């Protein structure tokens, strides 16, 4: 089977500096494919200007970086799943065509066998 995903899709589903994501070989666990629960966001609490010291800004910076890493990881996983799904859909279509062809061939051979048995008796 030839499956050539869009290079842009592969770029979006691969980690820069690591091996390119291959939808033919990658397998996702049941846990990875489960939908994530929707969490309610906590209410924003306004911090008064007089409490915004160096420790506050350090924590804000760390939190912003962690949120960015989390969003990027989620986006990467979603892209990998969509590329893998496209591969599986194409593979499924090809397998369905193959099943149809094999069933037709089986039907043909059953007809040949039936004619043979009609002329020469059962085997």
Short mmCIF file of C-alpha atoms in Angstrom, two decimals:
data_model
loop_
_atom_site.label_atom_id
_atom_site.label_comp_id
_atom_site.label_asym_id
_atom_site.label_seq_id
_atom_site.Cartn_x
_atom_site.Cartn_y
_atom_site.Cartn_z
CA UNK A 1 0.00 0.00 0.00
CA UNK A 2 1.33 3.43 -0.86
CA UNK A 3 0.41 6.11 1.60
CA UNK A 4 2.13 9.45 1.29
CA UNK A 5 0.85 11.88 3.90
CA UNK A 6 1.13 15.58 3.23
CA UNK A 7 4.63 16.76 4.26
CA UNK A 8 3.03 19.67 6.13
CA UNK A 9 0.95 17.19 8.17
CA UNK A 10 4.09 15.16 8.94
CA UNK A 11 5.92 18.30 10.02
CA UNK A 12 3.06 19.22 12.34
CA UNK A 13 2.96 15.72 13.84
CA UNK A 14 6.72 15.33 14.38
CA UNK A 15 8.85 16.71 17.17
CA UNK A 16 11.55 19.00 15.76
CA UNK A 17 14.97 17.37 16.07
CA UNK A 18 13.49 13.89 16.52
CA UNK A 19 12.53 11.10 14.14
CA UNK A 20 9.73 11.94 11.71
CA UNK A 21 6.33 10.58 12.77
CA UNK A 22 5.46 7.46 10.74
CA UNK A 23 1.70 6.73 10.75
CA UNK A 24 2.37 3.23 9.33
CA UNK A 25 4.28 2.08 12.41
CA UNK A 26 3.00 4.18 15.31
CA UNK A 27 0.44 2.62 17.61
CA UNK A 28 -1.56 4.58 20.16
CA UNK A 29 -2.62 3.00 23.44
CA UNK A 30 -6.26 2.88 24.46
CA UNK A 31 -5.49 5.48 27.11
CA UNK A 32 -4.02 7.91 24.56
CA UNK A 33 -7.12 7.68 22.37
CA UNK A 34 -9.63 8.28 25.15
CA UNK A 35 -11.24 11.71 25.04
CA UNK A 36 -9.95 14.06 27.68
CA UNK A 37 -12.42 15.38 30.24
CA UNK A 38 -13.41 19.00 29.92
CA UNK A 39 -12.15 20.86 32.94
CA UNK A 40 -13.70 24.06 34.13
CA UNK A 41 -11.17 26.85 34.37
CA UNK A 42 -10.59 28.39 37.76
CA UNK A 43 -11.81 31.92 38.21
CA UNK A 44 -9.15 34.50 37.61
CA UNK A 45 -8.09 36.27 40.74
CA UNK A 46 -6.73 39.74 40.19
CA UNK A 47 -3.49 40.24 42.05
CA UNK A 48 -3.06 43.79 43.30
CA UNK A 49 -0.14 45.68 41.78
CA UNK A 50 1.58 46.01 45.14
CA UNK A 51 1.80 42.17 45.43
CA UNK A 52 3.41 41.70 41.97
CA UNK A 53 6.96 41.21 43.13
CA UNK A 54 9.84 39.26 41.56
CA UNK A 55 8.52 35.95 42.95
CA UNK A 56 5.09 36.62 41.36
CA UNK A 57 6.58 37.37 37.92
CA UNK A 58 8.86 34.33 38.15
CA UNK A 59 5.86 32.09 38.87
CA UNK A 60 3.84 33.72 36.06
CA UNK A 61 6.69 33.14 33.61
CA UNK A 62 7.07 29.48 34.64
CA UNK A 63 3.32 28.94 34.42
CA UNK A 64 3.11 30.54 30.97
CA UNK A 65 5.96 28.33 29.70
CA UNK A 66 4.31 25.21 31.18
CA UNK A 67 0.96 26.11 29.58
CA UNK A 68 2.66 26.62 26.21
CA UNK A 69 4.43 23.23 26.46
CA UNK A 70 1.13 21.59 27.41
CA UNK A 71 -0.75 23.15 24.49
CA UNK A 72 2.03 22.22 22.06
CA UNK A 73 2.09 18.62 23.32
CA UNK A 74 -1.69 18.35 22.99
CA UNK A 75 -1.62 19.82 19.48
CA UNK A 76 1.19 17.42 18.47
CA UNK A 77 -0.76 14.40 19.77
CA UNK A 78 -3.94 15.53 17.97
CA UNK A 79 -2.01 15.95 14.72
CA UNK A 80 -0.42 12.51 15.09
CA UNK A 81 -3.81 10.93 15.71
CA UNK A 82 -5.34 12.62 12.66
CA UNK A 83 -2.46 11.52 10.38
CA UNK A 84 -2.69 7.98 11.75
CA UNK A 85 -6.48 8.01 11.24
CA UNK A 86 -6.05 9.09 7.61
CA UNK A 87 -3.58 6.24 7.09
CA UNK A 88 -5.93 3.72 8.69
CA UNK A 89 -8.90 4.94 6.63
CA UNK A 90 -6.93 4.47 3.42
CA UNK A 91 -5.67 1.07 4.54
CA UNK A 92 -9.23 0.07 5.48
CA UNK A 93 -10.54 1.07 2.04
CA UNK A 94 -7.82 -0.98 0.33
CA UNK A 95 -8.53 -3.99 2.55
CA UNK A 96 -12.24 -3.74 1.78
CA UNK A 97 -11.45 -3.76 -1.95
CA UNK A 98 -9.22 -6.78 -1.42
CA UNK A 99 -12.00 -8.60 0.47
CA UNK A 100 -14.41 -7.93 -2.41
CA UNK A 101 -11.88 -9.28 -4.92
CA UNK A 102 -11.20 -12.39 -2.82
CA UNK A 103 -14.94 -13.02 -2.40
CA UNK A 104 -15.42 -12.76 -6.18
CA UNK A 105 -12.54 -15.17 -6.71
CA UNK A 106 -14.02 -17.57 -4.16
CA UNK A 107 -17.38 -17.34 -5.89
CA UNK A 108 -15.71 -18.12 -9.22
CA UNK A 109 -13.89 -21.16 -7.79
CA UNK A 110 -17.07 -22.42 -6.13
CA UNK A 111 -18.83 -22.24 -9.51
CA UNK A 112 -15.94 -24.14 -11.16
CA UNK A 113 -16.06 -26.76 -8.41
CA UNK A 114 -19.83 -27.04 -8.75
CA UNK A 115 -19.54 -27.63 -12.51
CA UNK A 116 -16.79 -30.19 -11.96
CA UNK A 117 -18.86 -32.03 -9.38
CA UNK A 118 -21.88 -32.00 -11.70
CA UNK A 119 -19.83 -33.68 -14.45
CA UNK A 120 -17.66 -36.02 -12.35
CA UNK A 121 -19.43 -36.43 -9.04
CA UNK A 122 -18.41 -35.23 -5.62
CA UNK A 123 -14.78 -35.36 -4.61
#
